[in-house]
Tab-separated table of C-alpha atoms and ligand atoms in Angstrom:
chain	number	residue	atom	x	y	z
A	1	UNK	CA	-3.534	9.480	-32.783
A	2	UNK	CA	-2.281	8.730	-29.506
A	3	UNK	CA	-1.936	4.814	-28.456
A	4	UNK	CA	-4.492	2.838	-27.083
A	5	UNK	CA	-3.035	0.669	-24.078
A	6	UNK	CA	-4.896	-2.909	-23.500
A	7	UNK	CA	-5.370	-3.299	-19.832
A	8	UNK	CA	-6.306	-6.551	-17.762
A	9	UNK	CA	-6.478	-6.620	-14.188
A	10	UNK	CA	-5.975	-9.771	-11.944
A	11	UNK	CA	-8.111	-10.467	-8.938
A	12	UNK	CA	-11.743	-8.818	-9.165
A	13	UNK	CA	-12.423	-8.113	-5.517
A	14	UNK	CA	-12.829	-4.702	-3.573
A	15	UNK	CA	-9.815	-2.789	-4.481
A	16	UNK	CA	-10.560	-3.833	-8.628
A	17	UNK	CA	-13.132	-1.568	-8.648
A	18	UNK	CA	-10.878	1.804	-7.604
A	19	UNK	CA	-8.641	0.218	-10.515
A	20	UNK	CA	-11.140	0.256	-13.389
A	21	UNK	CA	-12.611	3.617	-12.376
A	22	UNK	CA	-8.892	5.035	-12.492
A	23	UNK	CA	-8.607	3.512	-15.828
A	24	UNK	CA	-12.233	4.206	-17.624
A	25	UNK	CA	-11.668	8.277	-17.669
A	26	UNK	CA	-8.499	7.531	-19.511
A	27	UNK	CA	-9.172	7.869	-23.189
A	28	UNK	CA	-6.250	6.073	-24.249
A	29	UNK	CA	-6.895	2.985	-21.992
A	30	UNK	CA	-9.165	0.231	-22.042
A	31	UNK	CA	-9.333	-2.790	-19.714
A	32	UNK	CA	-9.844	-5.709	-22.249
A	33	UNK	CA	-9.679	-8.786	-19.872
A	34	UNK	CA	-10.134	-9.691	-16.170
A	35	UNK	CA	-8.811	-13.081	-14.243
A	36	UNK	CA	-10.299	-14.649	-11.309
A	37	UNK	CA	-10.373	-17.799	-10.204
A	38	UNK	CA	-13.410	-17.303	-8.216
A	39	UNK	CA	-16.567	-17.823	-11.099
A	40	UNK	CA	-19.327	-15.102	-8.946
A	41	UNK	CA	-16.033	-12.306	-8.486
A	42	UNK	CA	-15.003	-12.872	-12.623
A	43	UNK	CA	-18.850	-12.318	-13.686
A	44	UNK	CA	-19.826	-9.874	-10.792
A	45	UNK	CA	-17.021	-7.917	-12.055
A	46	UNK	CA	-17.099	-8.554	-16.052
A	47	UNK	CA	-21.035	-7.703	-16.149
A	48	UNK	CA	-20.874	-4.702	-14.157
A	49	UNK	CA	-18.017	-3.090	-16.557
A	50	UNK	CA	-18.678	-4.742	-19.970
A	51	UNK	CA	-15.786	-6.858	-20.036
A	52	UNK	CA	-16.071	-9.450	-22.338
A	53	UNK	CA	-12.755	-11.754	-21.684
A	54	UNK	CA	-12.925	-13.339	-18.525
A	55	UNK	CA	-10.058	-15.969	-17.115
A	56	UNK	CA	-10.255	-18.175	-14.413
A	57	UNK	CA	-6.950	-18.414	-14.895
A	58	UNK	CA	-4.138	-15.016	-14.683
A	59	UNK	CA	-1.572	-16.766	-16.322
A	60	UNK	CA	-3.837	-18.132	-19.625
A	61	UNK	CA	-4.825	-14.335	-19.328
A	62	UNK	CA	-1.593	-12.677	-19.394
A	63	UNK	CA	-0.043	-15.460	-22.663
A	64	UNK	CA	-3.649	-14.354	-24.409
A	65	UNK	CA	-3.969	-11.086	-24.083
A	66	UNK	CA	-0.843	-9.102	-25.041
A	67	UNK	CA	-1.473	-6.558	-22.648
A	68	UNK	CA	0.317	-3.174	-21.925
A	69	UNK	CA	-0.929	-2.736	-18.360
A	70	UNK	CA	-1.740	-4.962	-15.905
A	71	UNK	CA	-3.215	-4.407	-12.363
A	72	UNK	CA	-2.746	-7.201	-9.626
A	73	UNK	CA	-5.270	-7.152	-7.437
A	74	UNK	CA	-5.058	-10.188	-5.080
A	75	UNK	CA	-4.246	-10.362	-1.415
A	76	UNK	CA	-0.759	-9.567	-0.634
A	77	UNK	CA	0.802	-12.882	-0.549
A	78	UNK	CA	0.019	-13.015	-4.406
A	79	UNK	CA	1.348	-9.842	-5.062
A	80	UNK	CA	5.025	-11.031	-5.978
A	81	UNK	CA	4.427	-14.566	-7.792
A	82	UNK	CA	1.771	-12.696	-10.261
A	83	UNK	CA	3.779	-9.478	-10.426
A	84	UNK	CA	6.674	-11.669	-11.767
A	85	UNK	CA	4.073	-13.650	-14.147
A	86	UNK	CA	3.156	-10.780	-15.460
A	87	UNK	CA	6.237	-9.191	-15.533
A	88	UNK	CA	7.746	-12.536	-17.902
A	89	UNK	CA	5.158	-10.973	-20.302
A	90	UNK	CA	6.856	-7.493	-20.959
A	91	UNK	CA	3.484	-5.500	-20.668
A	92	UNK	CA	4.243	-1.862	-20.220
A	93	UNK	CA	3.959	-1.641	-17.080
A	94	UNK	CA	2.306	-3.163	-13.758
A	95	UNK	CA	0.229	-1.558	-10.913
A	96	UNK	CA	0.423	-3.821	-8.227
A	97	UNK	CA	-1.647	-3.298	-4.717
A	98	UNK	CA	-0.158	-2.317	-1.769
A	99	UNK	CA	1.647	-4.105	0.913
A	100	UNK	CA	4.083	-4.517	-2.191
A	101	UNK	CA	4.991	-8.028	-0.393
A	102	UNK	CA	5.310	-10.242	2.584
A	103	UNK	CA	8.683	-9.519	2.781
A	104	UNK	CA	11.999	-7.900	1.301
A	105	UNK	CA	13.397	-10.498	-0.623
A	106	UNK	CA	9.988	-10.501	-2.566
A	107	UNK	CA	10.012	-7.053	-3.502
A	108	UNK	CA	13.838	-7.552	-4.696
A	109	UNK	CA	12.537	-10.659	-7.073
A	110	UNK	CA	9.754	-8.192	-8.496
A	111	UNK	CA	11.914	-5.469	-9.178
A	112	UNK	CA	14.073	-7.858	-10.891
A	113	UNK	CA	11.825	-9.129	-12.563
A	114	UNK	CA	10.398	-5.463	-14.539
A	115	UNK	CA	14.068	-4.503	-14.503
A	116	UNK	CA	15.095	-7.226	-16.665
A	117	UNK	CA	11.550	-7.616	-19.052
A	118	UNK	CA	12.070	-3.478	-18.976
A	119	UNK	CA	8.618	-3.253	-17.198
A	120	UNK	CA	7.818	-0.512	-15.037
A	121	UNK	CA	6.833	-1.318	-12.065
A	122	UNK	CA	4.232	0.902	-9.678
A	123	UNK	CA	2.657	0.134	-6.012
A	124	UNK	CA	-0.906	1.032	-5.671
A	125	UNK	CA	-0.149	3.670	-2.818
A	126	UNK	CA	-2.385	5.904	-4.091
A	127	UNK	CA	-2.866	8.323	-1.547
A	128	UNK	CA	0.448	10.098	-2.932
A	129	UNK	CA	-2.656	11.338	-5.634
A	130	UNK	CA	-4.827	12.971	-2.541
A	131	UNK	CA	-5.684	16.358	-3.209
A	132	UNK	CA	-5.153	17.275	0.875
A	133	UNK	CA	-1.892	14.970	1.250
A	134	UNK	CA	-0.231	17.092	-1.765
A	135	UNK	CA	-1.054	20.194	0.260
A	136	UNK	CA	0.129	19.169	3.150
A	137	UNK	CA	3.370	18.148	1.398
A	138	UNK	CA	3.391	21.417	-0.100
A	139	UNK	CA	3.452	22.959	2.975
A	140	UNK	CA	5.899	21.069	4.886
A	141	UNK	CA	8.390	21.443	1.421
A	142	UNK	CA	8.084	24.742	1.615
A	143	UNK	CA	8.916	25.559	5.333
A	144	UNK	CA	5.723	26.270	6.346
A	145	UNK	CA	6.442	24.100	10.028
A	146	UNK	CA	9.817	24.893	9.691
A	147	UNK	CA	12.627	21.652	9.874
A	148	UNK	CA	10.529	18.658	10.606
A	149	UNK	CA	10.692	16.763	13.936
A	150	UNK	CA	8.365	14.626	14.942
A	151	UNK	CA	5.905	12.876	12.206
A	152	UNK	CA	2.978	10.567	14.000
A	153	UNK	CA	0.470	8.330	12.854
A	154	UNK	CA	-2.351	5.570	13.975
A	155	UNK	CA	-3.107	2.759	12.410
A	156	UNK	CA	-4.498	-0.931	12.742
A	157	UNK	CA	-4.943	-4.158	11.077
A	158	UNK	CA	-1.242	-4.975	11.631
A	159	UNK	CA	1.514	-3.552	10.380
A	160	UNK	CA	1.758	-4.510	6.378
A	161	UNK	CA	-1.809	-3.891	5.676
A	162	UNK	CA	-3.265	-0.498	6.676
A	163	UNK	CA	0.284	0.926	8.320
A	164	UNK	CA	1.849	0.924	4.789
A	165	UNK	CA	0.227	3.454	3.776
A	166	UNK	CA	0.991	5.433	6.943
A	167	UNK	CA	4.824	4.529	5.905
A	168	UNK	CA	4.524	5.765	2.756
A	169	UNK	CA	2.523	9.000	4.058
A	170	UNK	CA	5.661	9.810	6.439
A	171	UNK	CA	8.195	9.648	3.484
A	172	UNK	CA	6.040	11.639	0.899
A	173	UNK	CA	4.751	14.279	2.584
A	174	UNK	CA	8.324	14.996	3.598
A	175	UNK	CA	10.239	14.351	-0.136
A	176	UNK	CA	10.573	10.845	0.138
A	177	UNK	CA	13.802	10.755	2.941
A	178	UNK	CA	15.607	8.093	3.391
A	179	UNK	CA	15.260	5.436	6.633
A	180	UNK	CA	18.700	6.053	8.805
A	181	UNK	CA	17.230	3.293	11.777
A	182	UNK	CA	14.077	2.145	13.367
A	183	UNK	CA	13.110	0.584	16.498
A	184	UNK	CA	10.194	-1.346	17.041
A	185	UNK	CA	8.230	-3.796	19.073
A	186	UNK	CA	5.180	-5.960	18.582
A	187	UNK	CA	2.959	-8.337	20.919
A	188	UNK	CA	1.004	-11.151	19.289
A	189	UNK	CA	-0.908	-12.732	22.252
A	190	UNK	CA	-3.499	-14.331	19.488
A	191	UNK	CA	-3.060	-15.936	15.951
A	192	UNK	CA	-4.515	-13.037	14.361
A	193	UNK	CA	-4.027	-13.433	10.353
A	194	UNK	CA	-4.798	-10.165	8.152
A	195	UNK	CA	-5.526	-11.628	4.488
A	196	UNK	CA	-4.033	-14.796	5.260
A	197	UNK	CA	-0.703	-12.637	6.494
A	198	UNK	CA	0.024	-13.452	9.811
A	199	UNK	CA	0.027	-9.987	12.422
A	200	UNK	CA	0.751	-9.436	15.355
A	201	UNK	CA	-1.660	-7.974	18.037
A	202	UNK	CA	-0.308	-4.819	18.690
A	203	UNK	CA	2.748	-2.553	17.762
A	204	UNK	CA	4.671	0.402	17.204
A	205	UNK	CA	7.578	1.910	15.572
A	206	UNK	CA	10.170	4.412	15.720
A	207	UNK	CA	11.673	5.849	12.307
A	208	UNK	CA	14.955	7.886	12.031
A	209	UNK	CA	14.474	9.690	8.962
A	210	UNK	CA	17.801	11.332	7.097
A	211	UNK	CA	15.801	14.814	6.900
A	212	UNK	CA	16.178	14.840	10.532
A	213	UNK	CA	12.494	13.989	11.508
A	214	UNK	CA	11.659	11.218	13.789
A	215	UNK	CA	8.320	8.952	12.481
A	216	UNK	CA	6.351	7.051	15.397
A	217	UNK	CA	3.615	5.035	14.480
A	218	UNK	CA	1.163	3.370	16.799
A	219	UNK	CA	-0.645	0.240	15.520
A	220	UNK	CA	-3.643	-0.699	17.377
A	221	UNK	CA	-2.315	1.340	20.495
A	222	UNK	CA	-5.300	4.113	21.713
A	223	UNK	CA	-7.938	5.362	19.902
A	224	UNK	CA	-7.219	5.855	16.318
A	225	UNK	CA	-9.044	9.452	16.102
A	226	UNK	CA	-7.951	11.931	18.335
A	227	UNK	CA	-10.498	13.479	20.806
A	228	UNK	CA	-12.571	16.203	19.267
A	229	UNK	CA	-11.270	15.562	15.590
A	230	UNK	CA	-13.690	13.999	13.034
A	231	UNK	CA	-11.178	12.389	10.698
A	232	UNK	CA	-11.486	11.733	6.896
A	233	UNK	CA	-9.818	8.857	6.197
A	234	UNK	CA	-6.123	7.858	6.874
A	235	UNK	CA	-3.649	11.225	7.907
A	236	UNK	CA	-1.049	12.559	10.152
A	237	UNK	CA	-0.058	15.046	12.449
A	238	UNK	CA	3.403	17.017	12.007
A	239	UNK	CA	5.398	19.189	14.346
A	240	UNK	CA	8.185	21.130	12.717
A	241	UNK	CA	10.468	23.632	14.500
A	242	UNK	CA	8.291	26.397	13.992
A	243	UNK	CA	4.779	25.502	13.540
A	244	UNK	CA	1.794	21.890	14.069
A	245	UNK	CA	0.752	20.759	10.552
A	246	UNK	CA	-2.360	18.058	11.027
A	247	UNK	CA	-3.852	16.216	7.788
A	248	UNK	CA	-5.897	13.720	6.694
A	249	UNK	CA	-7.611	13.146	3.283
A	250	UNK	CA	-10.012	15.883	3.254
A	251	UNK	CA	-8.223	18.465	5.396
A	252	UNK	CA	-5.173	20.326	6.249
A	253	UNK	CA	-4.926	22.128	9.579
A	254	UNK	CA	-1.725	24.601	9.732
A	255	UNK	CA	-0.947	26.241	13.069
A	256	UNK	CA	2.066	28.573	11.856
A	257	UNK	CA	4.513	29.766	14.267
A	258	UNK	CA	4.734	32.946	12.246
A	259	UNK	CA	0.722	33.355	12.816
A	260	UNK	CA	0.359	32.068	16.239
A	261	UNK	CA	-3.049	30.628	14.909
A	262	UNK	CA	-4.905	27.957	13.278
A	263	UNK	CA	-5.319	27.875	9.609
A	264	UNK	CA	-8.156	25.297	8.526
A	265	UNK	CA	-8.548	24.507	4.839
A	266	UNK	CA	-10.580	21.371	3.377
A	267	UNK	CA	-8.976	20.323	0.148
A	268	UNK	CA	-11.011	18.570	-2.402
A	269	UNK	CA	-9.408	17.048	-5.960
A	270	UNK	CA	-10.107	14.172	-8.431
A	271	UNK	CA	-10.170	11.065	-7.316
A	272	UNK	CA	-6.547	8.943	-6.041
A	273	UNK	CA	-7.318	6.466	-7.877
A	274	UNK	CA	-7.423	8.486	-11.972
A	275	UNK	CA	-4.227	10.260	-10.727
A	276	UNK	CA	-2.520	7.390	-10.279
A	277	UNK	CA	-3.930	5.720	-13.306
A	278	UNK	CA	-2.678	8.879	-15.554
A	279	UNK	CA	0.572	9.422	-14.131
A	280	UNK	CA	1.270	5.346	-15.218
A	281	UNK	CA	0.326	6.192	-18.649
A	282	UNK	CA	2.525	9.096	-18.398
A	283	UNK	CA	5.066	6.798	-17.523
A	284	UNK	CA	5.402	4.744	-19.939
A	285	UNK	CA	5.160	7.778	-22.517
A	286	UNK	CA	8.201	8.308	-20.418
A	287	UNK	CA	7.110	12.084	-19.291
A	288	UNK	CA	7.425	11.482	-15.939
A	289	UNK	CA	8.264	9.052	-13.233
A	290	UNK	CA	5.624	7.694	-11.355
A	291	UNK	CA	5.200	8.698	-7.650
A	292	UNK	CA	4.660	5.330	-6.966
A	293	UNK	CA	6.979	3.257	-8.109
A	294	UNK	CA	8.589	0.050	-6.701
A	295	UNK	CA	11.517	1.514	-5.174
A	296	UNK	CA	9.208	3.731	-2.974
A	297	UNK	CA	7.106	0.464	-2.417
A	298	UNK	CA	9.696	-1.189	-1.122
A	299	UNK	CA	10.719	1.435	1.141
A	300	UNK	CA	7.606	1.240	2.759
A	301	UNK	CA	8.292	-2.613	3.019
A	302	UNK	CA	11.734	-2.126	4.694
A	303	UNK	CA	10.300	-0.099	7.515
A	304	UNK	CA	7.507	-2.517	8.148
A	305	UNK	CA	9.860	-5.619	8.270
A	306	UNK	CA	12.674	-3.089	10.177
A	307	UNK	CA	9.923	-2.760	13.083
A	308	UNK	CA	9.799	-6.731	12.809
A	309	UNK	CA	13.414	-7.612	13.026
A	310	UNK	CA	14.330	-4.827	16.021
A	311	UNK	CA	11.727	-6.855	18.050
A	312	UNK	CA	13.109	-10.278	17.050
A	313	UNK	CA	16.419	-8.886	17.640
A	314	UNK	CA	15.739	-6.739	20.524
A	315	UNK	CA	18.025	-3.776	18.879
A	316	UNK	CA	17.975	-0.766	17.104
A	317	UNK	CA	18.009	-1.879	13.287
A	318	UNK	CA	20.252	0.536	10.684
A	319	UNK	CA	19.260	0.887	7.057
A	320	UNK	CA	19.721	-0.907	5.216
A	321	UNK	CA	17.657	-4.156	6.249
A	322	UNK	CA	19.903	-6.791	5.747
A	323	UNK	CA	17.007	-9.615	6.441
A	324	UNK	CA	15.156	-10.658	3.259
A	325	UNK	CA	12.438	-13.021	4.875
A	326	UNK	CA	10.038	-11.445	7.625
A	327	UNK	CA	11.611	-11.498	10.937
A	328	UNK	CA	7.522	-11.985	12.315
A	329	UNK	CA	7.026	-15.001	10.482
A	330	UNK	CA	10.911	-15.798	11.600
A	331	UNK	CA	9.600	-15.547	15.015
A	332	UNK	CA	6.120	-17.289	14.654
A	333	UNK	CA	8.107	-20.331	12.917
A	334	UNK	CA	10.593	-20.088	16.013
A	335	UNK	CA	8.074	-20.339	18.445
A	336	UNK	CA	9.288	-17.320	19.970
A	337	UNK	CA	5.779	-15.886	19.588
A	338	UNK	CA	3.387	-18.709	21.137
A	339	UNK	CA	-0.381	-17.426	21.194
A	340	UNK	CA	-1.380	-16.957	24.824
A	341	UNK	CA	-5.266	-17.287	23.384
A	342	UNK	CA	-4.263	-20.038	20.263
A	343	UNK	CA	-6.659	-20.412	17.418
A	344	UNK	CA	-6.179	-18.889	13.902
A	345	UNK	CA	-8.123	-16.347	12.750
A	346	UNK	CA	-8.493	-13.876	10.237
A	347	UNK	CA	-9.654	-10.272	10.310
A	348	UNK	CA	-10.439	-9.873	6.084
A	349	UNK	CA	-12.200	-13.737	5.926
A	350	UNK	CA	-15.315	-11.866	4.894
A	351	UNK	CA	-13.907	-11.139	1.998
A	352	UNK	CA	-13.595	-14.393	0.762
A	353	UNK	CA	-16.462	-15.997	-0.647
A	354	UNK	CA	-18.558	-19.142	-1.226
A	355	UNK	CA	-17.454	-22.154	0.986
A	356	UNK	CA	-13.783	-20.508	1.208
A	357	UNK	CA	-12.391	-19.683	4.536
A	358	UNK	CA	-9.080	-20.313	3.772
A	359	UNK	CA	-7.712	-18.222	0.512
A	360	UNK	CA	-5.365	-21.257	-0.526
A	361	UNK	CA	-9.191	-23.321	-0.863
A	362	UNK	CA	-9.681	-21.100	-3.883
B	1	NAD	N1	-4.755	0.769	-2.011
B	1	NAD	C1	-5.729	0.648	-1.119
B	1	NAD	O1	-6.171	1.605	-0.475
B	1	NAD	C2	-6.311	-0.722	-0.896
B	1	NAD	C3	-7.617	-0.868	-0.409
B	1	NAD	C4	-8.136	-2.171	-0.304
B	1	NAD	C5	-7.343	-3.260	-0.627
B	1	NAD	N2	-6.060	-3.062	-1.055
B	1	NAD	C6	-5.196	-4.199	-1.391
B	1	NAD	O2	-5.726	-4.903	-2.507
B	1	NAD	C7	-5.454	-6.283	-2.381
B	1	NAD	C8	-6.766	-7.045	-2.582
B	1	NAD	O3	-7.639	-6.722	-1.529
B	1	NAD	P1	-9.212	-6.790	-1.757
B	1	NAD	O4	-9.823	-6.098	-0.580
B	1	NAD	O5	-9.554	-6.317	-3.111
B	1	NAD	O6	-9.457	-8.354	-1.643
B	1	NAD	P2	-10.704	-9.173	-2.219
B	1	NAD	O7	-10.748	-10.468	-1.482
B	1	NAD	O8	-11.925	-8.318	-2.222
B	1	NAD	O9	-10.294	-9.445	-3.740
B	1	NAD	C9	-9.234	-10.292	-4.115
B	1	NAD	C10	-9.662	-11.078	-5.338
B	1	NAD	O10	-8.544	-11.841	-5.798
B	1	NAD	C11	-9.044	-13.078	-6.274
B	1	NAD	N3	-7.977	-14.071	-6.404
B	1	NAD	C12	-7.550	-14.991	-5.504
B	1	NAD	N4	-6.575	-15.744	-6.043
B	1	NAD	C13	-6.375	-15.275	-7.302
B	1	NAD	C14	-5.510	-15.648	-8.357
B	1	NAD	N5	-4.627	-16.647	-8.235
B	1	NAD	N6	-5.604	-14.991	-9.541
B	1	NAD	C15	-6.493	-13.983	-9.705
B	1	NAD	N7	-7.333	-13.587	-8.734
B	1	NAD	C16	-7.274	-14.225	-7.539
B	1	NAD	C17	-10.105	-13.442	-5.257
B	1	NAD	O11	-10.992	-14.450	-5.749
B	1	NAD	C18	-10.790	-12.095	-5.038
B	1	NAD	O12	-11.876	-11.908	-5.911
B	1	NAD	C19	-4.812	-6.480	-1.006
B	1	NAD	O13	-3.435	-6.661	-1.142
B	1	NAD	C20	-5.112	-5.203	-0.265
B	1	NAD	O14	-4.117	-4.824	0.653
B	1	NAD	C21	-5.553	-1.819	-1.209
């Protein structure tokens, strides 16, 4: 009989809930215990699934528990310190949310931290499980634009948050290339916070890829939907040397140089979220390696915080990034980035709850 793995996730909130319905189809997983230190999230969340063990506390959960997977589910600054927690545990594995961190040198304690308790270590970019992202990686892989050029996406709520993903899209739909150098600026006119992150107003981002392709991202710049395109959640448009692939999570639009016309197909799968889920248990079965794992988490990281240092430094920045704290909080700390309109705010406070408006009240 196959193995049944003990789940427990940490941090009950929005992004919990994709968690536990990747996990439930699994037969050969069961999520046995949940931690939050917020009382209405941990009950909320434990009477809605069934789950009887409930802990205010992650850490009394993770010594209690003897779990084989473990989800962390918190706002990003939280992702490293319990990633490591759990990590000094030896469960399995770990699915931790994306932004993988704040900064580099976090992600290099976390992966030190699974490398040396043997834990393998995922980031929640689950897109690379979309049904219409696959195809349009299939496509690209297989020549269908011809040699990539030019990859291009919009995003918003600063760099680390949303424009991860958008990172991560750019590498996988191409096969994962490596970052040769980036260029980047940012304007932070306001003391805009994004889960208790700090962001900057505005940005974008230039990404020499080693397949030859050039990324550009635009982060709060224009309209994020294109005129006369209805958009399905977060996507991309590619032009190759010989054909115009667009994409987003529902939809792949192919213009083919060979064709000379558009080729529409809407692209439906399982859900991200199972994918992901199953491929982790097929991980530690050791089948396969997850598409997700920490090393492409990172890279995701190292392009965010590459945009960051070329505007502190005013330069082109080569791979690899040699700065392990994040040049924006470098700056912010400097005072090189003074808020013309001061007052801190936070664009995800409603997610907080009770009293809270501040996460570090919790
Ligand atoms: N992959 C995706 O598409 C996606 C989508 C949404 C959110 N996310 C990510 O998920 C993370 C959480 O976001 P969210 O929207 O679920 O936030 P949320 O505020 O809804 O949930 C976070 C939960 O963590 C709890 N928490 C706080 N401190 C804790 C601690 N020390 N131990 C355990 N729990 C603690 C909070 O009480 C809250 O219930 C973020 O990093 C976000 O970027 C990813």
């Amino acid at each position: 009989m196959a193995p049944t793995y003990r789940a427990g996730i940490i941090g009950c909130g929005s992004i919990a809930h994709a968690h536990i319905m990747g996990y439930q189809p699994l037969e050969n997983v069961q999520v046995v215990a949940i931690a939050d230190p917020v009382r209405e999230a941990l009950d909320e969340f434990g009477d809605r699934y069934e789950i009887e063990k409930r802990y205010e506390d992650a850490r009394q959960m993770l010594d209690a528990e003897q779990l084989d997977i473990v989800s962390v589910c918190t706002w990003h600054k939280l992702h490293a310190p319990l990633t490591i927690a759990a990590c000094a545990r030896r469960p399995k594995a770990v699915l931790c949310e994306k932004p993988m961190a704040t900064c580099l040198g976090e992600c290099d304690d976390m992966m030190i931290a699974a490398r040396r308790n043997k834990v393998k270590l995922a980031i929640a970019h689950q897109r690379r499980f979309n049904a219409a992202w696959n195809e349009a990686r299939e496509l690209i892989l297989s020549g269908a634009i011809g040699q990539p050029l030019h990859i291009v996406a919009k995003g918003g709520q600063g760099l680390l948050n949303d424009c991860s993903h958008y990172f991560d899209m750019m590498r996988y739909v191409m096969g994962n290339p490596q970052v040769e150098w980036v260029m980047g600026n940012i304007e932070r006119k306001t003391d805009r916070y994004e889960r208790d992150v700090p962001i900057e107003d505005r940005s974008a981002g230039i990404i020499q890829f080693d397949n030859g392709a050039q990324g550009l991202l635009l982060q709060e710049l224009g309209e994020r939907n294109y005129p006369g395109r209805t958009f399905h959640g977060q996507g991309g448009f590619l032009y190759g040397s010989d054909g115009v692939l667009e994409f987003d999570e529902q939809q792949v639009r192919l213009l083919s140089g060979k064709s000379g016309k558009w080729e529409e197909r809407i692209v439906q799968g399982e859900d991200a979220s199972i994918g992901q889920a199953r491929e982790l248990v097929d991980w530690i079965e050791d089948k396969v390696e997850h598409r997700g794992s920490a090393e492409n988490g990172r890279a995701a990281i190292e392009i965010i915080m590459s945009i960051y240092e070329s505007a502190r430094r005013h330069e082109v920045v080569n791979a690899p990034l040699g700065t392990h704290a994040s040049p924006i909080q470098l700056m912010i700390d400097a005072g090189d980035l003074p808020p013309e309109r001061p007052g801190h705010y936070d664009i995800r406070a409603f997610l907080l709850r009770g009293e809270t408006m501040r996460p570090d009240e919790v």
